[in-house]
Amino acid sequence: GIEKSYEAELRGSPGKKFLEKDAIGKIVKEGREVPSEPGNSLVLWLDFELQQHLERAIEDTLSRIGAKKAVGIALDPKTGGVLAMVSIPGFDSNLFSQGISKAQYEEIVSDPLHPFFNRAVSGTYPTGSTIKPLIASAALEEHIIDPDKELLTHGYIEIPNEYDPTIVYRFADNADHGLVDMRDAIAVSSNVYFYTIGGGYEDQQGLGPTRMKEYLLRFGWGAQTGIDLPSEAEGLIPDPAWKKQAKGEGWWDGDTYLFSIGQGNVLATPLQVASSFVAIANGGTLYTPRMVKEIIVKEKSEAIPPQVAREHIINPDNVEVVRDGMRQAVKWGSSVLLNQLPVSSAAKTGTA
């Protein structure tokens, strides 16, 4: 459903006819009539064919891998318009306009997979490595590493306990990637590289949790995007103060390393992740996602202008480094399956 601010405009007003009746209810006089007024109409950003195609593609994938729930979102990077939004399982909204039966309604409500729940805007999930382009952006903006600097990765890093050096914590990678610079690290999704720029390692400074959170907030994580749909979730970007209050525990080095690769307590909505990637795609502008493109008022179209949430999130040169790393991910890295597309694309995988 579109948010309530549009409701009155869409509903219109019913017509009225004034009648005079006697004591037994018989009409003795007909008075004036007030004609009904049709409500306004909405034009959405949704591309119907793209919506259908995305839904079919996701359903085919779910069938192939044996899963039952998924989300797909397509945003216009120049406006923030929602070109397609699929949450599976869903429901046929035509049932309501046609008069849904009690049995049909009960079937939807009692479904354990919750078809009414829009996972795109209301679901919060561990982001995994989709966080890495944003962490890379933060590291470049804070000048803690040159994008061409190579770090030697061995498939893991080991961090001794600061109070008892005989206790050593190992943080694993998905593979031994050898020497990688920032573009390579994004392309192959090197955990060790991002552990290092997130939490620091040996002689390489790290961002730390406060700066990582600051940049994630810049990209729109940890807060509602403001989309014109109800029940939007905020997600969660943890920090030491949150952990102390929520769990009664201190913040450990391990929390920082996990944070830097989108694990631990980090939660985001699929819409937040897609929206932040729009800012990378367009060179640094974060838009408020929008379903409604125009309102038709008495046959006249009133466009809803795109709403910029934040501009110049990071330096354009730094955006270009991150874009290049995501492009390499498709050319030869972790997203190489997308190389089959008939257009050039850039991507970041996230197995969480």
Coordinates of C-alpha atoms in Angstrom, one line a residue:
G1 CA 0.0 0.0 0.0
I2 CA 1.1 3.6 -0.8
E3 CA 1.7 5.7 2.4
K4 CA -1.3 7.5 4.0
S5 CA -0.3 10.9 2.7
Y6 CA -1.8 9.9 -0.7
E7 CA -4.9 8.2 0.8
A8 CA -7.3 11.2 0.9
E9 CA -6.3 12.3 -2.6
L10 CA -6.9 8.9 -4.0
R11 CA -10.2 8.2 -2.3
G12 CA -12.2 11.2 -3.7
S13 CA -15.6 11.9 -2.2
P14 CA -18.9 10.2 -2.6
G15 CA -22.0 11.9 -4.0
K16 CA -24.9 13.0 -1.8
K17 CA -28.6 13.3 -2.3
F18 CA -30.8 15.1 0.3
L19 CA -34.2 13.6 0.9
E20 CA -37.1 14.6 3.2
K21 CA -39.1 11.8 4.8
D22 CA -42.2 11.6 6.9
A23 CA -42.6 9.9 10.3
I24 CA -43.0 6.5 8.7
G25 CA -40.0 6.9 6.4
K26 CA -41.8 7.7 3.2
I27 CA -40.0 10.2 0.9
V28 CA -42.1 13.3 0.6
K29 CA -39.5 15.6 -1.0
E30 CA -36.3 15.3 -2.9
G31 CA -33.7 18.0 -2.2
R32 CA -30.5 19.1 -3.9
E33 CA -27.8 16.7 -5.1
V34 CA -24.0 17.0 -4.5
P35 CA -22.1 15.1 -7.3
S36 CA -19.4 12.7 -6.4
E37 CA -15.8 13.7 -7.0
P38 CA -13.4 11.2 -8.4
G39 CA -10.1 10.7 -6.6
N40 CA -6.7 11.4 -8.1
S41 CA -4.7 8.7 -9.8
L42 CA -1.1 7.8 -9.3
V43 CA 1.5 7.0 -11.9
L44 CA 4.2 4.7 -10.4
W45 CA 7.8 4.4 -11.4
L46 CA 7.3 0.7 -11.8
D47 CA 8.1 -0.8 -15.1
F48 CA 5.5 -3.5 -15.5
E49 CA 7.6 -5.7 -17.9
L50 CA 10.7 -5.4 -15.7
Q51 CA 8.6 -6.3 -12.6
Q52 CA 7.3 -9.4 -14.3
H53 CA 10.7 -10.4 -15.6
L54 CA 12.3 -9.9 -12.2
E55 CA 9.6 -12.0 -10.5
R56 CA 10.0 -14.8 -13.0
A57 CA 13.8 -14.8 -12.7
I58 CA 13.7 -15.0 -8.9
E59 CA 11.0 -17.7 -8.9
D60 CA 13.1 -19.8 -11.4
T61 CA 16.2 -19.4 -9.1
L62 CA 14.2 -20.3 -6.0
S63 CA 12.9 -23.4 -7.7
R64 CA 16.4 -24.4 -8.8
I65 CA 18.0 -24.0 -5.4
G66 CA 15.0 -25.2 -3.3
A67 CA 14.5 -21.9 -1.3
K68 CA 11.2 -20.2 -0.7
K69 CA 11.9 -16.5 0.2
A70 CA 13.6 -13.8 -1.8
V71 CA 13.7 -10.1 -2.7
G72 CA 14.5 -8.3 -5.9
I73 CA 14.8 -4.5 -6.3
A74 CA 15.6 -2.3 -9.3
L75 CA 16.1 1.4 -8.7
D76 CA 16.7 4.2 -11.3
P77 CA 20.1 5.6 -10.3
K78 CA 19.2 9.1 -11.7
T79 CA 16.1 9.6 -9.6
G80 CA 15.7 6.9 -7.0
G81 CA 12.5 5.7 -8.7
V82 CA 11.5 2.1 -7.9
L83 CA 11.4 0.4 -11.3
A84 CA 10.7 -3.1 -9.8
M85 CA 10.2 -4.5 -6.3
V86 CA 9.6 -8.2 -5.7
S87 CA 9.1 -9.8 -2.4
I88 CA 8.5 -13.6 -2.5
P89 CA 6.2 -15.1 -1.3
G90 CA 3.7 -12.4 -2.1
F91 CA 0.0 -12.3 -2.7
D92 CA -2.4 -11.2 -5.5
S93 CA -3.6 -7.7 -4.5
N94 CA -6.5 -8.1 -7.0
L95 CA -8.2 -10.3 -4.5
F96 CA -8.9 -7.2 -2.4
S97 CA -10.3 -5.1 -5.2
Q98 CA -12.6 -8.0 -6.3
G99 CA -13.8 -8.8 -2.7
I100 CA -11.6 -11.3 -0.9
S101 CA -13.3 -14.1 0.8
K102 CA -12.7 -14.9 4.5
A103 CA -11.2 -18.3 3.5
Q104 CA -8.8 -16.6 1.1
Y105 CA -7.8 -14.0 3.7
E106 CA -7.3 -16.6 6.4
E107 CA -5.1 -18.7 4.0
I108 CA -2.8 -15.7 3.4
V109 CA -2.6 -14.7 7.1
S110 CA -1.9 -18.2 8.4
D111 CA 0.8 -18.9 5.8
P112 CA 4.1 -19.4 7.8
L113 CA 6.1 -17.7 5.1
H114 CA 4.1 -14.4 5.7
P115 CA 3.1 -13.3 2.2
F116 CA 1.9 -9.9 3.6
F117 CA 5.5 -9.1 4.8
N118 CA 7.3 -6.9 2.3
R119 CA 10.9 -8.2 2.8
A120 CA 12.3 -5.4 0.6
V121 CA 11.4 -2.6 3.0
S122 CA 10.5 -4.3 6.3
G123 CA 13.0 -7.2 6.4
T124 CA 16.4 -6.7 8.1
Y125 CA 19.2 -9.1 7.3
P126 CA 23.0 -9.6 7.8
T127 CA 24.5 -7.8 4.9
G128 CA 27.7 -9.8 4.6
S129 CA 30.2 -8.6 2.0
T130 CA 27.8 -6.2 0.3
I131 CA 29.1 -3.8 3.0
K132 CA 32.6 -3.8 1.4
P133 CA 32.2 -1.1 -1.2
L134 CA 31.0 1.2 1.5
I135 CA 33.9 0.3 3.8
A136 CA 36.3 0.8 0.9
S137 CA 34.7 4.3 0.3
A138 CA 35.2 5.2 4.0
A139 CA 38.9 4.1 3.9
L140 CA 39.6 6.2 0.8
E141 CA 37.8 9.3 2.2
E142 CA 39.7 9.0 5.5
H143 CA 43.1 8.5 3.6
I144 CA 44.1 5.5 5.6
I145 CA 45.2 3.5 2.5
D146 CA 46.2 4.2 -1.1
P147 CA 43.9 2.1 -3.4
D148 CA 47.0 0.8 -5.2
K149 CA 48.7 -0.4 -2.1
E150 CA 48.8 -4.2 -2.1
L151 CA 48.2 -6.3 1.1
L152 CA 49.4 -9.8 1.4
T153 CA 46.6 -12.2 2.3
H154 CA 47.0 -15.7 3.5
G155 CA 43.4 -16.9 3.9
Y156 CA 43.1 -15.6 7.5
I157 CA 44.5 -13.2 10.1
E158 CA 45.4 -14.0 13.7
I159 CA 44.9 -11.5 16.4
P160 CA 46.4 -12.1 19.9
N161 CA 44.2 -11.3 22.9
E162 CA 45.3 -8.0 24.3
Y163 CA 45.2 -9.2 27.9
D164 CA 46.6 -12.7 27.3
P165 CA 48.8 -13.1 24.2
T166 CA 48.7 -16.9 24.5
I167 CA 45.1 -16.7 23.3
V168 CA 45.0 -16.1 19.6
Y169 CA 41.9 -15.4 17.5
R170 CA 41.8 -16.4 13.9
F171 CA 39.5 -14.6 11.4
A172 CA 39.0 -16.5 8.2
D173 CA 38.8 -15.5 4.6
N174 CA 37.0 -17.3 1.8
A175 CA 40.3 -18.1 0.1
D176 CA 44.0 -17.2 0.0
H177 CA 44.0 -14.3 -2.4
G178 CA 47.7 -13.5 -2.2
L179 CA 48.6 -9.8 -3.0
V180 CA 45.5 -7.6 -3.5
D181 CA 45.0 -3.9 -3.9
M182 CA 41.6 -2.3 -3.2
R183 CA 40.1 -3.0 -6.6
D184 CA 41.2 -6.6 -6.4
A185 CA 39.9 -6.9 -2.8
I186 CA 36.4 -5.8 -3.9
A187 CA 36.5 -8.0 -7.0
V188 CA 37.4 -11.2 -5.1
S189 CA 35.7 -10.2 -1.8
S190 CA 38.8 -10.6 0.3
N191 CA 37.9 -10.7 4.0
V192 CA 41.5 -10.2 5.1
Y193 CA 41.9 -6.9 3.2
F194 CA 38.7 -5.6 4.8
Y195 CA 39.6 -6.9 8.2
T196 CA 42.8 -4.9 7.8
I197 CA 41.3 -1.6 6.7
G198 CA 38.4 -1.9 9.1
G199 CA 40.2 -3.0 12.3
G200 CA 43.9 -2.4 11.5
Y201 CA 46.6 -5.1 11.3
E202 CA 50.3 -4.9 11.8
D203 CA 51.5 -1.5 10.4
Q204 CA 48.2 -0.8 8.6
Q205 CA 45.8 1.6 10.3
G206 CA 42.1 0.7 10.5
L207 CA 38.9 2.7 10.4
G208 CA 37.5 1.5 13.7
P209 CA 33.8 1.1 14.5
T210 CA 32.9 4.8 14.9
R211 CA 34.2 5.8 11.5
M212 CA 32.7 2.8 9.8
K213 CA 29.3 3.6 11.3
E214 CA 29.6 7.2 10.3
Y215 CA 30.1 6.3 6.6
L216 CA 27.4 3.6 6.6
L217 CA 25.0 6.3 7.9
R218 CA 26.0 8.6 5.1
F219 CA 25.0 5.9 2.6
G220 CA 21.6 5.5 4.3
W221 CA 22.1 2.4 6.4
G222 CA 20.7 2.3 9.9
A223 CA 17.8 4.6 9.2
Q224 CA 14.6 4.5 7.1
T225 CA 15.1 5.6 3.5
G226 CA 11.8 7.5 3.6
I227 CA 10.3 5.5 0.7
D228 CA 6.5 6.1 0.2
L229 CA 5.5 2.7 1.6
P230 CA 4.5 1.7 5.1
S231 CA 6.3 -0.3 7.7
E232 CA 9.8 0.5 6.7
A233 CA 12.5 -0.9 9.0
E234 CA 15.6 1.0 10.2
G235 CA 18.1 -1.8 10.3
L236 CA 21.0 -1.8 12.8
I237 CA 24.5 -0.4 12.7
P238 CA 26.2 -1.4 16.0
D239 CA 28.8 0.5 17.9
P240 CA 30.4 0.2 21.4
A241 CA 27.6 2.2 23.1
W242 CA 24.9 0.0 21.5
K243 CA 26.6 -3.2 22.5
K244 CA 27.0 -2.0 26.1
Q245 CA 23.4 -1.1 26.4
A246 CA 21.9 -4.0 24.4
K247 CA 24.1 -6.9 25.6
G248 CA 25.9 -5.5 28.7
E249 CA 29.2 -6.3 27.1
G250 CA 32.3 -4.4 26.0
W251 CA 33.3 -4.0 22.3
W252 CA 36.2 -6.3 21.3
D253 CA 38.6 -6.3 18.4
G254 CA 36.7 -9.2 17.0
D255 CA 33.5 -7.1 16.8
T256 CA 35.4 -4.6 14.7
Y257 CA 36.7 -7.2 12.3
L258 CA 33.3 -8.8 11.9
F259 CA 31.7 -5.4 11.4
S260 CA 34.1 -4.6 8.5
I261 CA 32.8 -7.6 6.5
G262 CA 29.1 -7.1 7.4
Q263 CA 28.8 -9.8 9.9
G264 CA 28.2 -9.8 13.7
N265 CA 25.3 -7.5 14.5
V266 CA 25.0 -5.5 11.3
L267 CA 21.5 -5.6 9.8
A268 CA 20.1 -3.7 6.8
T269 CA 17.0 -3.9 4.6
P270 CA 17.4 -4.9 1.0
L271 CA 16.2 -1.5 0.0
Q272 CA 18.9 0.2 2.0
V273 CA 21.6 -1.8 0.3
A274 CA 20.2 -1.2 -3.2
S275 CA 19.8 2.5 -2.4
S276 CA 23.4 2.8 -1.2
F277 CA 24.6 1.1 -4.4
V278 CA 22.7 3.7 -6.4
A279 CA 24.9 6.3 -4.9
I280 CA 28.0 4.4 -6.1
A281 CA 26.4 3.9 -9.6
N282 CA 25.6 7.6 -10.1
G283 CA 28.8 9.0 -8.6
G284 CA 27.9 9.9 -5.0
T285 CA 24.2 11.0 -4.7
L286 CA 21.8 9.2 -2.4
Y287 CA 18.2 9.5 -3.4
T288 CA 15.1 8.9 -1.3
P289 CA 13.5 5.8 -3.1
R290 CA 10.1 6.6 -4.6
M291 CA 7.2 4.5 -5.8
V292 CA 5.1 7.4 -7.0
K293 CA 6.2 9.3 -10.1
E294 CA 3.2 11.5 -10.8
I295 CA -0.3 12.4 -9.4
I296 CA -3.1 12.9 -11.9
V297 CA -5.3 15.7 -10.7
K298 CA -8.4 16.4 -12.8
E299 CA -6.6 15.0 -15.9
K300 CA -3.5 17.1 -15.2
S301 CA -0.2 15.5 -14.3
E302 CA 1.7 16.7 -11.3
A303 CA 5.2 15.2 -11.3
I304 CA 6.8 14.3 -7.9
P305 CA 10.4 15.6 -8.2
P306 CA 13.2 13.3 -7.2
Q307 CA 14.3 13.8 -3.6
V308 CA 18.0 14.0 -2.9
A309 CA 18.8 12.6 0.6
R310 CA 22.5 13.4 0.5
E311 CA 24.9 14.7 -2.1
H312 CA 28.7 14.2 -2.5
I313 CA 28.8 11.3 -0.1
I314 CA 32.4 10.7 -1.1
N315 CA 34.9 12.2 -3.5
P316 CA 34.2 11.3 -7.2
D317 CA 37.7 9.9 -7.6
N318 CA 37.1 7.6 -4.7
V319 CA 33.7 6.6 -6.1
E320 CA 35.5 5.6 -9.3
V321 CA 37.9 3.3 -7.5
V322 CA 35.0 1.5 -5.9
R323 CA 33.0 1.3 -9.1
D324 CA 36.1 -0.1 -10.9
G325 CA 36.5 -2.8 -8.2
M326 CA 32.8 -3.8 -8.6
R327 CA 33.2 -3.9 -12.4
Q328 CA 36.2 -6.2 -12.0
A329 CA 34.0 -8.4 -9.8
V330 CA 31.8 -9.0 -12.8
K331 CA 34.7 -9.3 -15.4
W332 CA 36.7 -11.9 -13.5
G333 CA 35.8 -11.9 -9.8
S334 CA 33.1 -13.1 -7.4
S335 CA 30.2 -11.9 -9.6
V336 CA 31.5 -13.3 -12.9
L337 CA 28.1 -14.9 -13.7
L338 CA 26.8 -11.4 -14.5
N339 CA 29.2 -11.3 -17.4
Q340 CA 26.5 -13.1 -19.3
L341 CA 24.4 -10.0 -19.4
P342 CA 24.1 -8.1 -22.7
V343 CA 25.1 -4.9 -20.9
S344 CA 28.1 -4.0 -18.8
S345 CA 27.5 -4.3 -15.1
A346 CA 29.2 -3.9 -11.7
A347 CA 28.3 -5.8 -8.6
K348 CA 29.1 -7.0 -5.1
T349 CA 28.2 -10.4 -3.7
G350 CA 27.3 -11.0 -0.1
T351 CA 26.9 -14.6 1.0
A352 CA 25.3 -13.8 4.4

